[in-house]
Coordinates of C-alpha atoms and ligand atoms in Angstrom, one line a residue:
M10 CA 0.0 0.0 0.0
D11 CA 1.3 3.5 -0.8
I12 CA 1.7 5.6 2.3
I13 CA 2.5 9.0 1.0
H14 CA -0.3 11.5 0.5
L15 CA -0.5 15.2 0.3
L16 CA -1.5 17.1 3.4
P17 CA -4.9 18.8 3.3
D18 CA -4.5 22.5 2.8
S19 CA -5.9 23.2 6.2
V20 CA -3.1 21.2 7.8
A21 CA -0.4 22.6 5.5
N22 CA -1.6 26.1 6.3
Q23 CA -1.5 25.4 10.0
I24 CA 2.0 24.2 9.8
A25 CA 3.1 27.2 7.8
A26 CA 1.2 29.5 10.1
G27 CA 3.7 28.5 12.8
E28 CA 6.3 30.5 10.9
V29 CA 4.3 33.6 10.0
I30 CA 2.0 33.9 12.9
Q31 CA 3.7 33.2 16.2
R32 CA 1.8 35.4 18.4
P33 CA -0.9 38.1 18.4
A34 CA 1.8 40.7 17.5
S35 CA 2.7 39.0 14.3
C36 CA -0.9 38.7 13.3
L37 CA -1.4 42.4 14.0
K38 CA 1.6 43.3 11.9
E39 CA 0.3 41.4 8.9
L40 CA -3.2 42.9 9.1
V41 CA -2.0 46.5 9.5
E42 CA 0.5 46.0 6.7
N43 CA -2.3 44.8 4.5
S44 CA -4.3 47.9 5.3
L45 CA -1.3 50.1 4.4
D46 CA -0.8 48.2 1.2
A47 CA -4.5 48.8 0.4
G48 CA -3.8 52.6 0.6
A49 CA -5.6 53.2 3.9
T50 CA -5.4 56.7 5.4
R51 CA -7.0 55.7 8.7
I52 CA -6.4 52.5 10.6
Q53 CA -8.0 51.5 13.8
V54 CA -6.7 48.6 15.9
L55 CA -9.0 47.1 18.5
V56 CA -7.7 44.5 20.8
R57 CA -9.2 42.4 23.5
D58 CA -7.2 40.4 26.1
A59 CA -3.9 41.3 24.5
G60 CA -5.1 39.8 21.2
R61 CA -6.0 36.4 22.7
T62 CA -9.7 36.8 22.1
L63 CA -9.9 39.6 19.6
L64 CA -7.7 41.4 17.2
Q65 CA -9.5 43.8 14.9
V66 CA -8.2 46.1 12.2
I67 CA -10.4 48.5 10.5
D68 CA -9.2 50.4 7.5
D69 CA -10.5 52.8 4.8
G70 CA -8.4 51.3 2.1
S71 CA -9.3 49.9 -1.3
G72 CA -11.4 47.0 0.0
M73 CA -11.9 43.8 -2.0
S74 CA -14.3 42.4 -4.5
E75 CA -16.3 39.4 -3.5
T76 CA -14.0 37.1 -5.4
D77 CA -10.8 38.7 -4.2
A78 CA -12.1 38.5 -0.6
R79 CA -12.4 34.7 -1.1
M80 CA -9.1 34.4 -2.9
A81 CA -7.2 36.4 -0.4
F82 CA -7.2 33.5 2.0
E83 CA -5.6 31.0 -0.4
R84 CA -1.9 30.4 0.2
H85 CA 0.3 32.4 -2.1
A86 CA -2.6 34.5 -3.2
T87 CA -1.4 38.0 -3.6
S88 CA -2.2 41.0 -5.7
K89 CA 1.3 42.4 -5.1
I90 CA 3.7 40.4 -7.1
A91 CA 3.1 38.3 -10.2
K92 CA 6.5 37.1 -11.2
A93 CA 9.8 36.4 -9.5
Q94 CA 11.4 39.6 -10.8
D95 CA 8.8 41.7 -9.0
L96 CA 10.4 40.5 -5.8
F97 CA 13.3 42.8 -6.6
A98 CA 11.2 45.9 -7.0
L99 CA 9.2 45.6 -3.9
R100 CA 7.6 48.7 -2.5
T101 CA 4.7 47.1 -0.7
M102 CA 4.9 45.6 2.8
G103 CA 3.4 42.2 2.0
F104 CA 4.2 40.1 -1.0
R105 CA 4.2 36.5 0.0
G106 CA 0.5 36.0 0.1
E107 CA 0.7 33.8 3.1
A108 CA -0.4 35.9 5.9
L109 CA -4.2 35.6 5.5
A110 CA -4.0 31.9 4.7
S111 CA -1.9 31.4 7.9
I112 CA -4.1 33.5 10.1
C113 CA -7.3 31.9 9.1
A114 CA -5.8 28.5 9.7
V115 CA -5.3 29.2 13.4
A116 CA -8.2 31.5 14.2
Q117 CA -11.8 32.4 13.7
V118 CA -11.7 35.1 11.1
E119 CA -14.5 37.5 10.1
V120 CA -14.0 40.0 7.4
M121 CA -16.3 42.7 6.0
T122 CA -15.0 44.5 3.0
R123 CA -16.3 46.8 0.3
R124 CA -14.8 48.7 -2.7
K125 CA -15.7 52.2 -3.7
E126 CA -17.4 51.0 -6.8
D127 CA -19.5 48.4 -5.1
E128 CA -23.0 49.0 -3.7
V129 CA -22.7 46.2 -1.2
G130 CA -19.8 44.6 0.6
T131 CA -18.9 41.0 1.3
L132 CA -18.9 39.3 4.6
L133 CA -16.8 36.2 5.0
E134 CA -16.3 34.0 8.0
I135 CA -13.6 31.4 8.1
H136 CA -12.8 29.1 11.0
G137 CA -9.6 27.1 10.9
S138 CA -9.4 27.5 7.1
E139 CA -13.0 26.5 6.6
V140 CA -15.4 29.0 5.1
V141 CA -18.5 29.0 7.3
R142 CA -20.3 32.0 6.0
Q143 CA -20.2 34.2 2.9
E144 CA -22.9 36.7 2.1
P145 CA -23.4 40.3 0.9
C146 CA -23.4 42.9 3.7
Q147 CA -23.7 46.6 4.3
C148 CA -20.4 48.1 5.3
P149 CA -18.3 51.2 4.8
I150 CA -15.6 51.4 2.1
G151 CA -12.5 49.5 3.2
T152 CA -11.9 46.4 5.2
N153 CA -12.8 45.4 8.7
F154 CA -10.9 42.4 9.8
K155 CA -11.7 40.5 13.0
V156 CA -9.4 37.7 14.2
K157 CA -11.1 35.9 17.1
N158 CA -9.7 33.3 19.5
L159 CA -6.2 33.1 18.0
F160 CA -4.8 29.6 18.1
F161 CA -8.2 28.2 19.2
N162 CA -7.2 25.0 17.4
V163 CA -3.5 24.9 18.4
P164 CA -3.5 24.5 22.2
V165 CA 0.3 24.3 22.3
R166 CA 0.7 27.7 20.8
R167 CA -2.1 29.1 22.9
K168 CA -0.3 27.8 26.0
F169 CA 2.9 29.3 24.8
L170 CA 1.5 32.9 24.8
K171 CA 3.0 34.9 27.7
T172 CA 1.0 37.0 30.2
D173 CA -1.4 39.6 28.8
Q174 CA 1.1 42.2 29.8
T175 CA 3.9 40.7 27.7
E176 CA 1.7 40.1 24.7
L177 CA 0.3 43.6 24.9
R178 CA 3.9 44.9 25.0
N179 CA 4.7 42.8 21.9
L180 CA 1.6 44.2 20.2
L181 CA 2.6 47.7 20.9
T182 CA 6.2 47.1 19.8
E183 CA 5.0 45.8 16.5
F184 CA 2.6 48.7 16.2
Y185 CA 5.4 51.2 16.8
H186 CA 7.5 49.7 14.1
I187 CA 4.7 50.5 11.6
V188 CA 3.3 53.8 12.8
L189 CA 6.7 55.4 13.0
V190 CA 7.1 55.1 9.2
Y191 CA 3.6 56.1 8.3
P192 CA 3.1 59.5 9.9
K193 CA 0.7 60.4 7.1
V194 CA -1.7 57.7 8.2
Q195 CA -4.0 58.2 11.2
F196 CA -3.9 55.4 13.7
T197 CA -5.8 54.4 16.8
F198 CA -4.9 51.6 19.2
V199 CA -7.6 50.5 21.7
H200 CA -7.1 47.7 24.3
N201 CA -10.1 46.4 26.2
D202 CA -12.1 49.5 25.3
E203 CA -9.4 51.9 26.5
V204 CA -7.7 54.1 23.9
I205 CA -4.0 53.6 24.3
L206 CA -2.7 55.5 21.4
E207 CA -4.4 58.1 19.2
L208 CA -2.0 59.2 16.5
P209 CA -3.1 62.1 14.2
V210 CA -1.5 62.8 10.8
G211 CA 1.8 64.7 11.1
T212 CA 5.5 64.7 10.4
E213 CA 7.8 61.9 11.4
K214 CA 9.0 64.0 14.3
Q215 CA 5.5 64.7 15.5
R216 CA 4.7 61.0 15.2
I217 CA 7.7 60.1 17.4
E218 CA 6.6 62.7 19.9
A219 CA 3.1 61.4 19.9
V220 CA 4.3 57.8 20.5
F221 CA 7.1 58.4 23.0
G222 CA 6.6 61.9 24.2
K223 CA 4.5 61.4 27.2
S224 CA 7.0 59.4 29.1
G225 CA 9.7 62.0 29.5
G226 CA 7.7 65.1 30.6
K227 CA 9.7 67.6 28.6
S228 CA 9.7 67.5 24.9
Y229 CA 11.1 64.1 23.8
T230 CA 12.0 65.2 20.3
G231 CA 13.5 68.4 21.6
Q232 CA 16.5 66.3 22.5
F233 CA 17.1 65.3 18.9
V234 CA 19.4 66.6 16.2
D235 CA 18.7 65.8 12.5
V236 CA 20.7 63.4 10.4
A237 CA 20.7 63.7 6.7
T238 CA 22.9 62.6 3.9
D239 CA 22.3 61.8 0.3
T240 CA 24.6 59.5 -1.8
E241 CA 24.1 57.5 -4.9
L242 CA 23.9 54.4 -2.8
V243 CA 21.6 55.4 0.0
S244 CA 19.8 58.4 1.4
I245 CA 19.7 58.6 5.1
R246 CA 17.4 60.8 7.2
G247 CA 16.3 60.9 10.7
F248 CA 16.9 62.0 14.2
I249 CA 19.4 61.1 16.8
G250 CA 19.4 61.9 20.5
K251 CA 22.0 64.3 22.0
P252 CA 24.5 62.3 24.0
E253 CA 23.5 64.0 27.2
A254 CA 19.9 62.8 26.7
A255 CA 21.1 59.2 26.5
T256 CA 19.4 56.8 28.9
K257 CA 19.7 53.2 29.9
N258 CA 16.5 52.5 28.0
A259 CA 16.8 54.2 24.7
Q260 CA 14.5 53.9 21.7
Q261 CA 16.6 52.8 18.7
Y262 CA 15.0 52.3 15.4
F263 CA 16.1 51.7 11.8
F264 CA 13.8 51.7 8.9
V265 CA 14.5 51.0 5.3
N266 CA 12.1 51.9 2.4
G267 CA 9.2 52.3 4.8
R268 CA 9.9 49.1 6.7
Y269 CA 11.3 48.5 10.2
M270 CA 14.5 46.6 10.3
R271 CA 16.9 45.2 12.8
H272 CA 20.5 45.8 11.9
P273 CA 23.1 45.1 14.5
Y274 CA 25.9 46.1 12.1
F275 CA 24.5 49.5 11.3
H276 CA 23.8 49.9 15.0
K277 CA 27.5 49.5 15.5
A278 CA 28.1 52.3 13.0
V279 CA 25.8 54.6 15.1
M280 CA 27.4 53.6 18.3
T281 CA 30.9 54.0 16.9
A282 CA 30.0 57.6 16.0
Y283 CA 29.0 58.2 19.6
S284 CA 32.0 56.6 21.1
G285 CA 33.6 58.7 23.8
M286 CA 30.4 60.8 24.3
L287 CA 28.3 58.5 26.4
T288 CA 28.6 58.1 30.1
G289 CA 28.1 54.9 32.0
E290 CA 25.7 52.4 30.5
T291 CA 23.6 54.9 28.7
N292 CA 22.4 54.7 25.1
P293 CA 21.4 57.3 22.6
S294 CA 18.0 57.2 21.0
Y295 CA 17.8 57.2 17.3
F296 CA 15.2 57.0 14.5
I297 CA 17.0 56.5 11.2
Y298 CA 15.2 56.1 7.9
F299 CA 17.2 54.6 5.0
D300 CA 16.1 54.9 1.4
V301 CA 17.8 52.6 -1.1
A302 CA 17.0 51.1 -4.5
P303 CA 14.7 48.2 -3.7
E304 CA 16.8 45.8 -5.8
T305 CA 19.8 46.4 -3.5
I306 CA 18.2 44.8 -0.5
D307 CA 16.8 41.4 0.2
V308 CA 13.8 41.3 2.4
N309 CA 13.0 37.8 1.5
I310 CA 15.2 36.0 4.0
H311 CA 12.7 35.6 6.9
P312 CA 9.0 35.3 7.0
T313 CA 8.8 38.0 9.6
K314 CA 10.8 40.2 7.4
T315 CA 12.8 42.2 10.0
E316 CA 16.2 41.0 8.9
I317 CA 17.3 42.8 5.8
K318 CA 20.3 42.1 3.7
F319 CA 22.0 45.0 1.9
Q320 CA 24.2 44.7 -1.1
D321 CA 26.6 47.4 0.1
E322 CA 26.6 47.1 3.8
Q323 CA 30.2 48.0 4.2
M324 CA 29.8 51.3 2.3
I325 CA 26.5 52.1 4.1
F326 CA 28.2 51.5 7.4
Q327 CA 30.8 54.2 6.6
I328 CA 28.2 56.6 5.2
L329 CA 26.0 56.2 8.2
M330 CA 28.8 56.6 10.7
A331 CA 30.0 59.7 8.9
A332 CA 26.5 61.2 8.8
V333 CA 25.9 60.6 12.5
R334 CA 29.3 62.1 13.4
E335 CA 28.7 65.1 11.2
S336 CA 25.4 65.8 13.0
L337 CA 26.9 65.4 16.4
G338 CA 29.8 67.7 15.3
K339 CA 27.6 70.2 13.5
F340 CA 25.6 70.9 16.5
N341 CA 28.8 71.3 18.4
L342 CA 27.8 68.6 20.9
T343 CA 31.3 67.4 21.5
P344 CA 33.9 70.1 21.1
S345 CA 36.5 67.9 22.7
L346 CA 36.2 65.2 20.1
D347 CA 38.6 65.1 17.2
F348 CA 36.7 63.7 14.2
N349 CA 39.8 63.1 12.2
R350 CA 41.1 60.2 14.2
E351 CA 39.6 57.6 11.8
G352 CA 42.3 55.1 12.7
E353 CA 41.2 54.8 16.3
I354 CA 37.8 53.4 15.6
E355 CA 37.7 50.0 17.1
M356 CA 36.3 47.4 14.9
P357 CA 36.4 44.3 17.0
V358 CA 37.0 41.1 15.2
G359 CA 34.3 39.6 17.2
D360 CA 31.7 41.6 15.3
L361 CA 32.5 40.1 12.0
D362 CA 29.6 37.9 12.4
A363 CA 27.2 40.6 13.2
G364 CA 28.1 42.4 10.1
K365 CA 29.6 39.9 7.6
P366 CA 29.9 42.4 4.8
R367 CA 33.2 43.8 5.9
V368 CA 34.6 40.4 5.1
V369 CA 35.6 39.8 1.6
F370 CA 34.2 36.8 -0.2
D371 CA 36.9 34.6 -1.6
P372 CA 35.7 33.8 -5.1
N373 CA 38.3 31.0 -5.4
Y374 CA 37.0 29.1 -2.5
N375 CA 35.6 25.7 -3.3
P376 CA 34.8 23.4 -0.5
F377 CA 35.5 20.4 -2.6
T378 CA 39.0 21.3 -3.8
R379 CA 40.3 22.5 -0.4
P380 CA 42.4 21.6 1.2
S381 CA 43.7 18.8 -1.0
K382 CA 44.3 20.9 -4.1
S383 CA 44.3 24.7 -3.9
S384 CA 45.6 25.2 -0.5
T385 CA 48.3 22.6 -0.6
Q386 CA 49.7 24.5 -3.5
G387 CA 50.5 27.1 -1.0
W388 CA 52.7 27.1 2.0
E389 CA 51.9 23.6 3.1
K390 CA 53.1 22.1 0.0
L391 CA 56.2 24.1 -0.1
Y392 CA 57.1 23.2 3.4
T393 CA 56.1 19.6 3.5
P394 CA 59.2 17.5 3.7
N395 CA 57.9 15.2 1.1
S396 CA 55.8 17.5 -1.1
R397 CA 54.5 14.7 -3.2
D398 CA 52.4 13.5 -0.3
T399 CA 49.4 15.8 -0.8
R400 CA 47.5 14.1 1.8
V401 CA 49.6 15.6 4.6
S402 CA 47.3 18.0 6.3
P403 CA 48.3 21.6 6.7
D404 CA 48.8 21.0 10.4
S405 CA 50.8 17.9 10.3
A406 CA 53.1 19.5 7.8
F407 CA 54.1 22.0 10.5
Q408 CA 53.8 19.8 13.5
T409 CA 57.5 19.4 14.1
R410 CA 57.9 23.1 14.0
N411 CA 55.3 24.1 16.5
L412 CA 56.5 26.6 19.0
S413 CA 57.4 24.8 22.1
D414 CA 58.0 26.5 25.3
D415 CA 61.8 26.5 25.2
A416 CA 61.8 27.4 21.5
Q417 CA 60.1 30.6 22.3
P418 CA 62.6 33.4 22.4
P419 CA 62.3 35.9 25.2
Q420 CA 61.1 38.5 22.7
L421 CA 59.1 37.5 19.7
F422 CA 58.5 40.9 18.2
E423 CA 60.8 43.8 17.8
T424 CA 57.9 46.2 17.2
P425 CA 54.6 46.0 19.0
V426 CA 52.3 43.6 17.1
S427 CA 49.7 46.2 16.4
E428 CA 52.2 48.2 14.4
L429 CA 53.1 45.3 12.2
T430 CA 51.1 44.7 9.1
P431 CA 50.3 41.0 8.7
Y432 CA 50.3 39.5 5.2
I433 CA 47.2 37.6 4.6
Y434 CA 47.8 34.4 2.8
N435 CA 45.1 31.7 2.4
K436 CA 44.0 30.8 5.9
Y437 CA 47.0 32.3 7.5
L438 CA 48.5 35.6 8.6
L439 CA 52.2 36.0 8.0
L440 CA 54.2 38.0 10.5
P441 CA 57.9 38.7 10.7
T442 CA 59.3 38.3 14.2
T443 CA 62.7 38.5 15.7
A444 CA 62.7 34.7 15.9
G445 CA 61.6 34.0 12.4
L446 CA 58.5 34.0 10.3
M447 CA 55.3 33.4 12.2
L448 CA 52.2 31.9 10.6
V449 CA 48.9 32.3 12.3
H450 CA 45.9 30.3 11.4
Y451 CA 43.4 33.1 11.6
R452 CA 40.2 31.1 12.1
R453 CA 41.7 29.2 14.9
A454 CA 43.1 32.4 16.4
H455 CA 39.6 33.8 16.3
I456 CA 38.1 30.7 17.9
K457 CA 40.6 31.0 20.7
V458 CA 39.9 34.7 21.3
L459 CA 36.2 34.2 21.3
Y460 CA 36.4 31.1 23.5
E461 CA 38.2 33.1 26.1
Q462 CA 35.6 35.9 25.8
Y463 CA 32.7 33.5 26.2
L464 CA 34.3 31.8 29.2
K465 CA 34.8 35.1 30.9
Q466 CA 31.2 36.1 30.3
M467 CA 29.9 32.8 31.4
S468 CA 31.8 32.7 34.6
A469 CA 30.7 36.3 35.3
G470 CA 27.2 35.0 34.7
K471 CA 26.4 37.7 32.1
G472 CA 26.5 36.8 28.5
V473 CA 25.8 39.5 26.0
S474 CA 22.5 38.7 24.5
Q475 CA 20.5 40.0 21.5
Q476 CA 16.8 39.6 21.4
L477 CA 15.1 37.7 18.6
L478 CA 12.0 39.7 17.7
F479 CA 10.0 36.5 17.4
P480 CA 11.0 33.5 19.3
E481 CA 12.2 30.5 17.4
V482 CA 10.9 27.1 18.4
I483 CA 13.4 24.3 18.4
D484 CA 12.1 20.7 18.6
M485 CA 14.1 18.2 20.5
S486 CA 14.1 14.5 21.4
P487 CA 13.2 13.8 25.0
D488 CA 16.8 13.1 25.9
D489 CA 18.0 16.3 24.4
M490 CA 15.3 18.0 26.5
V491 CA 16.8 16.6 29.6
L492 CA 20.3 17.4 28.5
L493 CA 19.3 21.0 27.7
E494 CA 17.6 21.3 31.1
S495 CA 20.8 20.3 32.8
I496 CA 22.9 22.9 31.0
I497 CA 20.3 25.7 30.8
D498 CA 22.0 27.9 33.4
E499 CA 25.2 27.8 31.5
L500 CA 23.4 28.6 28.2
R501 CA 21.8 31.6 29.9
F502 CA 25.1 32.7 31.1
A503 CA 26.3 32.5 27.5
G504 CA 23.5 34.8 26.3
F505 CA 20.8 32.4 25.3
E506 CA 17.2 33.2 26.4
L507 CA 15.3 29.9 26.4
D508 CA 11.9 28.9 27.6
Q509 CA 10.3 25.5 27.5
F510 CA 7.6 25.7 24.9
S511 CA 6.1 22.2 24.9
K512 CA 7.1 18.8 26.2
T513 CA 9.3 18.4 23.2
S514 CA 10.5 21.9 22.4
Y515 CA 12.1 25.0 23.6
S516 CA 11.7 28.5 22.3
I517 CA 14.7 30.8 21.8
S518 CA 14.0 34.4 22.4
G519 CA 17.5 35.7 22.8
I520 CA 20.9 34.5 21.5
P521 CA 24.5 35.4 22.2
A522 CA 25.2 38.8 20.7
L523 CA 27.8 37.6 18.2
L524 CA 25.7 34.8 16.8
N525 CA 23.7 35.3 13.6
A526 CA 20.0 35.0 14.2
Q527 CA 19.6 32.4 11.4
D528 CA 22.4 30.3 13.0
A529 CA 20.7 30.2 16.4
Q530 CA 19.2 26.7 16.0
T531 CA 22.3 25.2 14.6
A532 CA 24.5 26.7 17.2
L533 CA 22.3 25.3 19.9
Q534 CA 22.3 21.9 18.3
N535 CA 26.0 22.0 18.0
I536 CA 26.3 22.8 21.7
L537 CA 24.0 19.9 22.6
H538 CA 26.1 17.7 20.4
A539 CA 29.4 18.9 22.1
V540 CA 28.0 18.4 25.6
R541 CA 26.5 15.0 24.7
E542 CA 29.9 13.8 23.7
T543 CA 31.6 14.7 26.9
A544 CA 31.7 12.0 29.5
T545 CA 31.8 14.1 32.6
S546 CA 29.0 16.2 33.9
A547 CA 31.0 18.8 35.7
T548 CA 29.6 22.2 35.2
D549 CA 33.1 23.6 34.5
H550 CA 33.6 21.1 31.7
W551 CA 30.2 21.9 30.2
R552 CA 31.0 25.5 30.3
K553 CA 34.2 25.0 28.3
Q554 CA 32.3 22.8 25.7
I555 CA 29.7 25.5 25.3
A556 CA 32.2 28.3 25.0
L557 CA 34.2 26.3 22.4
S558 CA 31.1 25.3 20.4
L559 CA 29.9 28.9 20.3
A560 CA 33.4 30.2 19.4
K561 CA 33.5 27.8 16.5
D562 CA 30.0 29.0 15.4
T563 CA 30.8 32.6 15.6
A564 CA 34.4 32.7 14.4
I565 CA 35.3 33.8 10.9
P566 CA 34.8 31.0 8.4
Y567 CA 37.6 29.9 6.0
T568 CA 35.5 31.2 3.2
Q569 CA 36.0 34.7 4.4
T570 CA 39.2 36.7 4.5
L571 CA 40.1 39.4 6.9
T572 CA 40.9 43.1 6.3
E573 CA 44.2 44.3 7.5
E574 CA 42.6 46.1 10.4
E575 CA 40.8 43.1 11.5
A576 CA 43.9 41.0 11.2
K577 CA 45.8 43.4 13.4
H578 CA 43.1 43.5 15.9
L579 CA 42.8 39.8 16.0
L580 CA 46.5 39.4 16.6
D581 CA 46.4 42.0 19.4
Q582 CA 43.7 40.0 21.1
L583 CA 45.4 36.7 20.6
F584 CA 48.9 37.5 21.8
V585 CA 47.8 38.7 25.2
L586 CA 46.3 35.2 25.9
P587 CA 48.5 33.0 28.0
D588 CA 48.6 30.0 25.7
Y589 CA 47.9 31.5 22.4
R590 CA 49.6 28.8 20.4
L591 CA 46.9 26.2 20.8
T592 CA 43.1 26.2 20.5
P593 CA 41.1 24.9 23.4
D594 CA 40.9 21.5 21.7
G595 CA 44.6 21.4 21.1
K596 CA 45.0 22.5 17.5
T597 CA 47.9 24.5 16.4
I598 CA 47.3 28.2 16.0
C599 CA 50.8 29.6 15.4
V600 CA 53.8 28.1 13.7
L601 CA 57.2 29.7 13.7
L602 CA 59.7 29.1 10.9
S603 CA 63.1 30.1 12.4
D604 CA 65.9 31.4 10.3
D605 CA 67.6 28.1 10.7
D606 CA 64.5 26.3 9.3
L607 CA 64.5 28.6 6.4
A608 CA 68.2 28.2 5.8
R609 CA 67.8 24.5 5.8
K610 CA 65.0 24.8 3.2
F611 CA 67.4 26.7 0.9
A612 CA 70.4 24.5 1.6
Ligands
LIG701 P1 0.2 39.6 0.8 O1 0.0 40.8 1.7 O2 1.6 39.1 1.0 O3 -0.2 39.9 -0.6 P2 -1.8 38.5 2.4 O4 -2.2 37.0 2.7 O5 -1.5 39.3 3.5 O6 -0.7 38.4 1.3 O7 -3.1 39.1 1.6 C1 -3.5 38.5 0.4 C2 -4.2 39.6 -0.4 O8 -5.4 40.0 0.1 C3 -3.4 40.8 -0.7 O9 -2.5 40.7 -1.7 C4 -4.6 41.8 -1.0 O10 -4.9 41.8 -2.3 C5 -5.7 41.3 -0.2 N1 -5.9 42.1 1.1 C6 -5.6 41.7 2.3 N2 -5.9 42.6 3.2 C7 -6.5 43.6 2.6 C8 -7.1 44.9 3.0 N3 -7.1 45.2 4.3 N4 -7.6 45.6 2.1 C9 -7.6 45.3 0.8 N5 -7.1 44.1 0.3 C10 -6.5 43.3 1.2
LIG702 MG1 0.1 40.9 3.7

């Protein structure tokens, strides 16, 4: 008997809904974005019980015809793109055509909609993907969308919802992301019959004031200076807080082409511009709006669409940093600061992963030819005693020449390392020293440096964490659940924020700052794997395994090469470590070719 069959649409939609609709906030986002795409000028959001029982969005947009209203709930039904190329010219918020299909799979949906040209509107009711009512109705122009009892048919998800307070906060956060870029649209947010926000049409600054102004007492936006720059690549506008107005809890927002985005790398650019101006642990507020050609960004990498990839991130980093600095300088906010000291800007190697683009892609890299072909034509081959044996690994070729304690001369470098310019060759950094030519395996060096950082953070009990906007759910076997439970404290110390989601899954809502959001699950799996492999259950041992596993997942991959600055910085960090010659798992980081070694080669 054949056993494979296609899933009914309702089941497929419910599964896919897990990705798009994770909580009331994601549902709200999709509905409001649809209203904006429909050209609405006034949008009302009515919420009951933090969205658990009701989430209603009323707009005065284009409305839908009877057929379109029915079509809208089909998966991949969209009026916004027709062919793959359209994806590159996106100017609308939605485009996947999956939101409504996903929402109606996990809720009881009622929609009333009417177009300008129609006498009567359409009422449609759908429960768990099933149409239960469709009839003509009297209603104003626009669309009135009610989502009732979200997750009524997915108890696990319903249980996963946090307290009303938390979910309401999530709803508002999502609402802010949208209203801050649409000051020309009037918005209302009502929760349990109480008007929480009433936002009239205005300028961006007025909108920011209307949203955040009440908290401070004095004018919130009065503490801002303008940022503006226009280049061929990008136009940047916005407002940044004066350094003296910085607080622990700052509002920091980036938007691109009318869409909220998270961008840790650009955040770094802003913070770098502020460096030296902030006291203690305070942060500046910023609201920065980017405009770029749509084809130079990729919004299609995650269903929730907050991670955005730019083609020219490195350049934009520089432009943004310069723009922020100029604003801070123009308003004479920091007379003591010398803006010409470009060279002093720290670009920690550890941030490579947050902002990959500074790293040059090696077009010659081919995972199938290395290391047996291309890289053995490099140094390894030259220095392998028997160079015909191409199977000799890069490491074993140098094994005999590892730095041993007594071989280490009292002084390795004549000049401080930071003043030397390493030559970058293949996977290695080449450095002249008084004792000979030093080769440093840079990925391993990076692993070592990061490992020490993680260990330090973990033993201090405070890992640096970044929030995931929407938690990711990771499914696990029962034994992994037990294993994870036993190391959960250590994981939290490392910067993970984890909550049990169901009997067989955890949700990840925060990850170590250096980790890429899309690598979170893999990194966690790798950690579980590493810990599973260790025989002992001593906390100390686990900690080391976790630190090492994370270091490997965040260190620069072989496929990327370093800039000179990064190489220098990496070496600076490496050479202060007590045993910088070996990775935590005993692999060689540095090899020294003494003058004698070289002389012998040329004998
Ligand atoms: P997407 O927004 O990605 O196209 P959705 O599932 O969110 O996909 O919506 C499907 C379609 O339904 C949209 O393309 C649009 O044509 C229509 N639609 C949804 N909401 C509205 C609305 N509030 N007003 C008018 N049309 C709407
Ligand atoms: Mg949509």
